[in-house]
Tab-separated table of C-alpha atoms and ligand atoms in Angstrom:
chain	number	residue	atom	x	y	z
A	1	MET	CA	0.039	0.029	0.208
A	2	LYS	CA	1.944	3.727	-0.455
A	3	ILE	CA	1.955	5.793	1.983
A	4	GLN	CA	0.469	8.847	0.311
A	5	ALA	CA	0.090	10.913	3.383
A	6	PRO	CA	4.137	12.451	3.642
A	7	ILE	CA	3.901	13.004	-0.264
A	8	THR	CA	0.618	15.231	0.130
A	9	ALA	CA	1.763	17.240	2.853
A	10	GLN	CA	5.460	18.201	1.278
A	11	GLU	CA	2.884	19.001	-1.913
A	12	THR	CA	1.051	21.195	0.035
A	13	ALA	CA	3.660	23.181	1.218
A	14	LEU	CA	5.258	23.670	-2.129
A	15	GLU	CA	2.245	24.709	-3.902
A	16	VAL	CA	1.854	27.354	-0.931
A	17	GLN	CA	5.353	27.990	-1.668
A	18	PHE	CA	4.646	28.645	-5.395
A	19	GLN	CA	1.097	30.407	-4.862
A	20	ALA	CA	2.891	33.225	-2.444
A	21	LYS	CA	5.674	33.269	-5.256
A	22	VAL	CA	2.796	34.090	-8.073
A	23	ASP	CA	1.217	35.951	-5.281
A	24	ALA	CA	4.143	37.939	-5.005
A	25	GLU	CA	4.914	38.822	-8.843
A	26	GLN	CA	8.100	36.919	-8.690
A	27	ARG	CA	8.684	34.648	-12.281
A	28	ILE	CA	8.120	30.951	-12.300
A	29	GLU	CA	10.835	29.075	-14.855
A	30	PRO	CA	10.506	26.332	-15.860
A	31	LYS	CA	13.504	24.331	-13.614
A	32	ASP	CA	10.816	24.997	-10.647
A	33	TRP	CA	9.102	23.419	-8.760
A	34	MET	CA	4.894	23.991	-9.941
A	35	PRO	CA	1.766	21.872	-9.795
A	36	GLU	CA	1.266	19.712	-12.293
A	37	ALA	CA	-1.773	20.943	-12.989
A	38	TYR	CA	-0.213	24.176	-14.148
A	39	ARG	CA	1.790	22.836	-15.642
A	40	LYS	CA	-0.349	21.497	-17.955
A	41	THR	CA	-2.685	24.839	-18.395
A	42	LEU	CA	0.208	26.419	-19.651
A	43	ILE	CA	1.195	23.213	-22.233
A	44	ARG	CA	-2.477	24.199	-23.253
A	45	GLN	CA	-2.948	27.737	-23.758
A	46	ILE	CA	0.591	28.097	-25.068
A	47	SER	CA	0.146	25.161	-27.199
A	48	GLN	CA	-3.173	26.275	-28.568
A	49	HIS	CA	-1.714	29.892	-29.206
A	50	ALA	CA	0.956	28.316	-31.304
A	51	HIS	CA	-0.870	26.520	-33.269
A	52	SER	CA	-3.593	30.038	-33.739
A	53	GLU	CA	-0.459	31.683	-35.333
A	54	ILE	CA	0.705	29.066	-37.474
A	55	VAL	CA	-2.691	27.938	-38.712
A	56	GLY	CA	-3.581	32.603	-39.259
A	57	MET	CA	-1.443	32.258	-41.484
A	58	LEU	CA	-2.800	30.304	-43.989
A	59	PRO	CA	-6.633	33.139	-44.520
A	60	GLU	CA	-3.652	36.313	-45.133
A	61	GLY	CA	-0.774	33.449	-46.960
A	62	ASN	CA	-4.123	33.379	-49.630
A	63	TRP	CA	-3.973	36.568	-50.310
A	64	ILE	CA	-0.047	37.001	-50.808
A	65	THR	CA	-0.187	36.439	-54.717
A	66	ARG	CA	-3.197	38.308	-55.051
A	67	ALA	CA	-1.935	41.825	-53.126
A	68	PRO	CA	-3.158	45.003	-55.317
A	69	SER	CA	0.231	46.372	-55.489
A	70	LEU	CA	4.106	45.233	-55.046
A	71	LYS	CA	4.777	47.794	-51.295
A	72	ARG	CA	0.942	45.800	-50.015
A	73	LYS	CA	2.440	41.601	-51.331
A	74	GLN	CA	5.309	42.817	-49.466
A	75	ILE	CA	4.004	44.435	-45.844
A	76	LEU	CA	1.710	41.210	-46.101
A	77	LEU	CA	4.644	38.448	-46.511
A	78	ALA	CA	6.632	40.178	-43.802
A	79	LYS	CA	3.478	40.189	-41.836
A	80	VAL	CA	2.739	36.659	-42.864
A	81	GLN	CA	6.384	35.910	-41.916
A	82	ASP	CA	6.012	37.489	-38.417
A	83	GLU	CA	3.043	34.992	-37.476
A	84	ALA	CA	5.430	31.786	-38.320
A	85	GLY	CA	8.160	33.240	-36.214
A	86	HIS	CA	5.174	33.395	-33.615
A	87	GLY	CA	4.602	30.065	-33.958
A	88	LEU	CA	8.180	29.395	-33.216
A	89	TYR	CA	8.445	31.654	-29.756
A	90	LEU	CA	5.775	29.821	-28.745
A	91	TYR	CA	6.083	25.669	-29.685
A	92	ALA	CA	9.664	26.842	-27.535
A	93	ALA	CA	7.855	28.273	-25.003
A	94	ALA	CA	5.912	24.883	-24.498
A	95	GLU	CA	8.962	22.741	-25.012
A	96	THR	CA	10.291	24.114	-22.019
A	97	LEU	CA	7.669	22.623	-19.902
A	98	GLY	CA	8.481	19.266	-20.845
A	99	ILE	CA	6.754	18.331	-24.249
A	100	GLY	CA	7.887	17.821	-27.764
A	101	ARG	CA	7.589	19.934	-30.726
A	102	ASP	CA	6.561	16.561	-32.634
A	103	GLN	CA	3.536	15.676	-30.116
A	104	LEU	CA	2.113	19.043	-30.077
A	105	ILE	CA	1.712	18.930	-33.748
A	106	GLU	CA	0.698	15.197	-34.255
A	107	GLU	CA	-1.724	16.332	-31.659
A	108	LEU	CA	-2.645	19.719	-33.915
A	109	HIS	CA	-3.010	17.605	-37.130
A	110	SER	CA	-5.257	15.163	-35.670
A	111	GLY	CA	-7.721	17.835	-34.366
A	112	LYS	CA	-7.441	16.850	-31.024
A	113	ALA	CA	-6.091	20.290	-30.315
A	114	LYS	CA	-7.593	23.333	-30.084
A	115	TYR	CA	-6.890	26.517	-32.335
A	116	SER	CA	-8.027	29.775	-32.302
A	117	SER	CA	-11.628	30.222	-34.116
A	118	ILE	CA	-11.195	32.999	-36.091
A	119	PHE	CA	-9.135	31.427	-38.303
A	120	ASN	CA	-11.826	28.938	-39.719
A	121	TYR	CA	-13.330	32.291	-41.975
A	122	PRO	CA	-12.979	32.466	-45.264
A	123	THR	CA	-11.030	35.473	-46.897
A	124	ILE	CA	-13.120	36.223	-49.833
A	125	SER	CA	-11.711	39.880	-50.528
A	126	TRP	CA	-8.625	42.299	-50.276
A	127	ALA	CA	-10.483	43.758	-47.847
A	128	ASP	CA	-10.080	40.443	-45.321
A	129	ILE	CA	-6.699	41.264	-44.612
A	130	GLY	CA	-7.542	44.914	-43.634
A	131	ALA	CA	-10.874	43.845	-41.415
A	132	ILE	CA	-8.619	40.816	-39.491
A	133	GLY	CA	-5.099	43.354	-39.145
A	134	TRP	CA	-7.328	45.800	-37.661
A	135	LEU	CA	-10.041	43.622	-36.090
A	136	VAL	CA	-8.268	39.720	-35.558
A	137	ASP	CA	-4.932	41.359	-34.914
A	138	GLY	CA	-6.645	44.038	-32.770
A	139	ALA	CA	-8.567	41.568	-30.519
A	140	ALA	CA	-5.262	39.638	-30.117
A	141	ILE	CA	-3.379	42.895	-29.042
A	142	LEU	CA	-5.881	42.940	-26.357
A	143	ASN	CA	-5.673	39.798	-24.943
A	144	GLN	CA	-2.012	39.468	-25.406
A	145	ILE	CA	-0.632	42.636	-23.799
A	146	PRO	CA	-1.600	41.156	-20.400
A	147	ILE	CA	0.360	38.035	-21.026
A	148	CYS	CA	3.594	39.621	-21.058
A	149	ARG	CA	2.705	40.369	-17.249
A	150	CYS	CA	2.045	35.794	-17.081
A	151	SER	CA	3.333	34.193	-13.831
A	152	TYR	CA	5.168	31.920	-16.577
A	153	GLY	CA	8.634	33.160	-17.729
A	154	PRO	CA	9.542	31.899	-21.031
A	155	TYR	CA	5.932	32.769	-21.928
A	156	ALA	CA	6.023	36.048	-21.150
A	157	ARG	CA	9.036	37.153	-22.556
A	158	ALA	CA	8.028	35.408	-25.479
A	159	MET	CA	5.228	38.246	-25.966
A	160	VAL	CA	7.147	40.874	-25.380
A	161	ARG	CA	8.098	40.890	-29.257
A	162	ILE	CA	5.203	39.233	-30.144
A	163	CYS	CA	2.964	42.503	-29.405
A	164	LYS	CA	5.162	44.676	-30.670
A	165	GLU	CA	4.329	42.779	-33.926
A	166	GLU	CA	0.974	42.963	-33.635
A	167	SER	CA	0.246	46.880	-33.237
A	168	PHE	CA	2.412	47.306	-36.389
A	169	HIS	CA	0.133	43.989	-38.231
A	170	GLN	CA	-3.710	46.407	-36.649
A	171	ARG	CA	-2.334	49.616	-37.963
A	172	GLN	CA	-1.415	48.096	-41.481
A	173	GLY	CA	-5.044	46.770	-41.594
A	174	PHE	CA	-6.457	50.088	-40.007
A	175	GLU	CA	-4.958	51.463	-42.564
A	176	ILE	CA	-5.773	49.453	-45.725
A	177	LEU	CA	-9.530	49.667	-44.793
A	178	LEU	CA	-8.854	53.205	-44.216
A	179	THR	CA	-7.670	53.445	-47.993
A	180	LEU	CA	-10.545	51.419	-49.121
A	181	ALA	CA	-13.142	53.876	-46.958
A	182	GLN	CA	-11.753	56.985	-48.653
A	183	GLY	CA	-12.265	55.664	-52.372
A	184	SER	CA	-14.540	54.617	-55.076
A	185	ASP	CA	-18.213	53.534	-53.783
A	186	ALA	CA	-17.184	49.852	-54.710
A	187	GLN	CA	-14.224	49.997	-52.561
A	188	ARG	CA	-16.126	51.584	-49.539
A	189	ALA	CA	-18.689	48.737	-49.999
A	190	MET	CA	-15.878	45.842	-50.111
A	191	ALA	CA	-14.465	47.578	-46.645
A	192	GLN	CA	-18.236	47.481	-44.951
A	193	ASP	CA	-18.979	43.809	-46.430
A	194	ALA	CA	-15.620	42.384	-44.579
A	195	ILE	CA	-16.414	44.586	-41.226
A	196	ASN	CA	-19.606	42.596	-41.041
A	197	ARG	CA	-17.863	39.048	-41.834
A	198	TRP	CA	-15.496	39.703	-39.601
A	199	TYR	CA	-16.439	42.133	-36.421
A	200	TRP	CA	-18.755	38.768	-34.321
A	201	PRO	CA	-15.914	36.103	-34.768
A	202	ALA	CA	-13.764	38.908	-33.442
A	203	VAL	CA	-15.442	40.031	-30.722
A	204	MET	CA	-16.027	35.716	-29.666
A	205	MET	CA	-12.082	35.673	-30.305
A	206	PHE	CA	-11.691	35.981	-26.575
A	207	GLY	CA	-13.864	32.914	-25.247
A	208	PRO	CA	-16.712	31.542	-23.885
A	209	SER	CA	-18.889	34.112	-21.226
A	210	ASP	CA	-17.136	34.675	-18.047
A	211	GLY	CA	-20.218	32.147	-16.546
A	212	ASP	CA	-18.871	30.000	-19.315
A	213	SER	CA	-14.914	29.689	-18.889
A	214	GLN	CA	-14.278	26.376	-17.673
A	215	HIS	CA	-10.166	27.489	-16.816
A	216	SER	CA	-10.378	31.768	-16.438
A	217	GLU	CA	-10.821	31.402	-12.294
A	218	GLN	CA	-8.033	29.344	-12.116
A	219	SER	CA	-5.911	30.692	-14.729
A	220	MET	CA	-6.471	33.734	-13.149
A	221	ARG	CA	-5.370	33.194	-9.299
A	222	TRP	CA	-2.018	31.602	-11.107
A	223	LYS	CA	-1.785	34.945	-12.506
A	224	ILE	CA	-1.359	33.321	-16.270
A	225	LYS	CA	-4.425	35.091	-17.386
A	226	ARG	CA	-4.626	38.811	-15.646
A	227	PHE	CA	-8.325	39.661	-17.428
A	228	SER	CA	-11.339	37.421	-18.004
A	229	ASN	CA	-12.534	37.129	-21.021
A	230	ASP	CA	-15.955	39.128	-20.822
A	231	GLU	CA	-13.391	41.701	-19.464
A	232	LEU	CA	-11.129	41.681	-22.008
A	233	ARG	CA	-14.629	41.274	-24.765
A	234	GLN	CA	-15.389	44.603	-23.216
A	235	ARG	CA	-12.317	46.431	-23.900
A	236	PHE	CA	-12.502	45.117	-27.665
A	237	VAL	CA	-16.175	46.966	-28.292
A	238	ASP	CA	-15.323	50.073	-26.444
A	239	MET	CA	-12.272	50.479	-28.946
A	240	ILE	CA	-13.462	49.381	-31.866
A	241	ALA	CA	-16.368	51.158	-31.118
A	242	GLU	CA	-14.245	54.447	-31.600
A	243	GLN	CA	-11.790	53.449	-34.441
A	244	ILE	CA	-14.780	52.762	-37.250
A	245	LYS	CA	-16.322	56.531	-36.462
A	246	VAL	CA	-12.537	57.300	-38.002
A	247	LEU	CA	-13.634	55.037	-41.092
A	248	GLY	CA	-16.531	56.345	-41.507
A	249	LEU	CA	-17.919	52.409	-41.966
A	250	THR	CA	-20.366	50.643	-38.994
A	251	VAL	CA	-19.870	47.287	-36.955
A	252	PRO	CA	-23.050	45.492	-37.626
A	253	ASP	CA	-24.536	45.808	-34.126
A	254	PRO	CA	-27.578	47.337	-33.872
A	255	GLU	CA	-27.902	47.768	-30.003
A	256	LEU	CA	-24.071	49.051	-29.812
A	257	LYS	CA	-24.586	51.936	-27.826
A	258	TRP	CA	-22.662	54.071	-25.417
A	259	ASN	CA	-24.042	53.461	-22.018
A	260	ALA	CA	-22.586	56.700	-19.490
A	261	GLU	CA	-23.532	55.007	-16.391
A	262	ARG	CA	-21.142	52.096	-16.589
A	263	GLY	CA	-18.424	54.108	-19.123
A	264	HIS	CA	-18.510	51.621	-21.621
A	265	TYR	CA	-20.573	50.524	-25.045
A	266	ASP	CA	-23.597	48.306	-24.262
A	267	PHE	CA	-23.390	45.897	-27.382
A	268	GLY	CA	-26.015	42.846	-28.766
A	269	PRO	CA	-25.858	39.245	-27.905
A	270	ILE	CA	-23.435	36.328	-29.092
A	271	ASP	CA	-24.319	34.086	-30.687
A	272	TRP	CA	-22.744	31.154	-29.173
A	273	ASP	CA	-24.173	28.141	-31.310
A	274	GLU	CA	-22.344	29.420	-33.829
A	275	PHE	CA	-19.108	29.758	-31.390
A	276	TRP	CA	-18.937	26.478	-29.868
A	277	ASN	CA	-20.065	25.032	-33.820
A	278	VAL	CA	-16.335	26.452	-35.268
A	279	VAL	CA	-14.700	24.699	-32.133
A	280	LYS	CA	-16.256	22.158	-32.356
A	281	GLY	CA	-14.414	21.450	-35.406
A	282	ASN	CA	-17.571	22.388	-38.307
A	283	GLY	CA	-17.106	26.318	-39.643
A	284	PRO	CA	-16.862	27.016	-42.795
A	285	CYS	CA	-12.615	26.175	-43.870
A	286	ASN	CA	-11.827	23.791	-40.465
A	287	LYS	CA	-10.862	21.053	-42.279
A	288	GLU	CA	-9.844	22.684	-45.356
A	289	ARG	CA	-6.767	24.741	-42.521
A	290	LEU	CA	-5.985	20.929	-41.041
A	291	ARG	CA	-5.793	19.337	-44.710
A	292	THR	CA	-3.522	22.453	-45.396
A	293	ARG	CA	-1.465	22.195	-42.523
A	294	VAL	CA	-0.850	18.489	-42.861
A	295	GLN	CA	0.019	19.051	-45.891
A	296	ALA	CA	2.460	21.079	-45.788
A	297	TYR	CA	3.985	18.904	-42.690
A	298	GLU	CA	4.271	16.231	-45.300
A	299	GLN	CA	5.748	18.363	-47.424
A	300	GLY	CA	8.398	19.400	-45.327
A	301	ALA	CA	10.081	15.871	-44.484
A	302	TRP	CA	12.587	16.186	-46.347
A	303	VAL	CA	13.928	19.223	-44.831
A	304	ARG	CA	13.385	18.003	-40.809
A	305	GLU	CA	14.576	14.776	-42.091
A	306	ALA	CA	17.693	16.461	-43.714
A	307	ALA	CA	18.875	18.886	-40.822
A	308	SER	CA	18.443	15.287	-38.648
A	309	ALA	CA	20.965	13.708	-41.058
A	310	TYR	CA	23.111	16.976	-40.514
A	311	ALA	CA	23.099	17.221	-36.775
A	312	ARG	CA	23.655	13.416	-36.578
A	313	LYS	CA	26.710	14.392	-39.100
A	314	LYS	CA	28.329	17.080	-36.886
A	315	ALA	CA	27.787	15.287	-33.735
A	316	ALA	CA	29.755	12.031	-34.614
A	317	LYS	CA	32.635	14.501	-36.101
A	318	ALA	CA	32.237	16.356	-33.013
B	401	LIG	N1	-11.346	29.406	-30.242
B	401	LIG	C1	-10.645	27.984	-29.851
B	401	LIG	N2	-11.336	27.876	-28.591
B	401	LIG	C2	-11.650	28.833	-27.973
B	401	LIG	C3	-11.363	29.603	-27.835
B	401	LIG	C4	-11.510	30.644	-29.100
B	401	LIG	N3	-11.582	31.890	-29.516
B	401	LIG	N4	-11.825	30.597	-27.144
B	401	LIG	C5	-11.846	29.652	-25.663
B	401	LIG	N5	-11.856	28.740	-26.458
B	401	LIG	C6	-11.873	26.683	-26.023
B	401	LIG	C7	-10.405	26.740	-24.900
B	401	LIG	O1	-9.255	26.690	-25.487
B	401	LIG	C8	-10.808	26.265	-23.819
B	401	LIG	O2	-10.689	25.214	-24.582
B	401	LIG	P1	-9.784	23.629	-24.200
B	401	LIG	O3	-10.694	23.437	-22.607
B	401	LIG	O4	-10.230	21.730	-24.424
B	401	LIG	O5	-8.411	24.097	-23.499
B	401	LIG	C9	-12.772	26.335	-23.833
B	401	LIG	O6	-12.658	27.056	-25.018
B	401	LIG	C10	-13.178	27.394	-22.329
B	401	LIG	O7	-12.696	28.878	-22.541
B	401	LIG	P2	-11.843	29.270	-21.524
B	401	LIG	O8	-12.370	30.605	-21.308
B	401	LIG	O9	-12.135	28.849	-19.902
B	401	LIG	O10	-10.061	28.809	-21.996
B	401	LIG	P3	-8.981	29.683	-21.796
B	401	LIG	O11	-9.065	30.252	-19.874
B	401	LIG	O12	-8.090	29.231	-22.190
B	401	LIG	O13	-9.140	31.304	-22.285
B	401	LIG	C11	-7.939	32.139	-24.368
B	401	LIG	C12	-9.029	30.896	-23.348
B	401	LIG	C13	-8.786	33.763	-23.963
B	401	LIG	C14	-8.562	32.214	-25.682
B	401	LIG	C15	-7.044	32.141	-23.896
B	401	LIG	O14	-6.509	30.804	-24.079
B	401	LIG	C16	-5.791	33.082	-24.412
B	401	LIG	O15	-5.230	34.457	-23.665
B	401	LIG	N6	-4.610	32.326	-24.868
B	401	LIG	C17	-3.899	32.706	-25.680
B	401	LIG	C18	-4.234	34.151	-26.580
B	401	LIG	C19	-4.257	33.037	-27.850
B	401	LIG	O16	-4.696	31.583	-27.886
B	401	LIG	N7	-4.670	33.823	-28.809
B	401	LIG	C20	-5.250	33.529	-30.248
B	401	LIG	C21	-5.111	33.838	-31.305
B	401	LIG	S1	-3.916	34.198	-31.263
B	401	LIG	C22	-3.780	35.216	-33.043
B	401	LIG	O17	-5.054	35.899	-32.990
B	401	LIG	C23	-2.591	35.253	-33.807
B	401	LIG	C24	-2.876	36.646	-34.489
B	401	LIG	O18	-0.775	36.955	-34.724
B	401	LIG	C25	-3.382	37.140	-35.126
């Protein structure tokens, strides 16, 4: 029979010390003791985040060859490359928690791992690239700036550079929409149509409402999350409601209204059925996105094999 009491007592003491460290705003580093559930939560969140960056390259990648000018093409290319870099920093941060990248990628490809719902919508016009930059990267920044203060050191440090780049991404998206909004009637209509399609999915990106958010309470206690899903969503709605005025366009929410008493904009109901449907794999592009990722991985097998063979050769020489 196992004697568990001393282990539990020791673990309890370690957990108390751990929480005290977190409460004192000290960083937890890879070699520090951490509760197993903290490690698992971080692997879940960081890997979902990494997958989102990598899958997030696909909707925009769709427009690289069709960008309307050389300058637009260069900017979009740089942005998509940034997303690849973000995915790599984040996979590296997840690996510090003792999980292999192969396993994380296998979980994405088998459909077991989640990635952000937003990347399962199609990009059907050039204005969608503007809407993604402004709305999707705008939502991503609001969610990610607080992660620069995450209790886990490698994740927090990775987020600093990511947030700087995301902020450039948001501006370039806004600038695309501003150019279209000031253009011909057809260009204005294209910008409005893109905003109509991307606005609600971006509002949903922050995750389920606080009452339904399974992980928020614990993640906030561990200072992985600093704000709740609804708090960040409200900031986003408030920010967009003001910025849209500059574009002279509208968001597709007839209930959006300034509430002086709350000091925030009120907004209409979110279609949670649509959100969960997309999260469960039934959005407009889920299957296409995974198929494309799996194909890219298989086509890149020779690069991984060549790199491993070179590393083996170098090690043998040494
Ligand atoms: N899409 C898909 N799944 C989502 C989701 C979304 N938008 N929002 C929540 N979920 C999932 C959660 O992953 C969780 O599922 P799980 O238990 O199987 O892991 C479930 O819904 C319940 O949600 P919770 O609120 O309890 O989950 P979290 O506490 O993890 O909060 C989160 C969700 C706010 C997305 C949080 O994980 C987070 O802040 N993650 C880091 C940032 C991130 O991953 N952003 C994704 C977009 S990255 C991006 O946009 C790239 C850019 O370049 C544009």
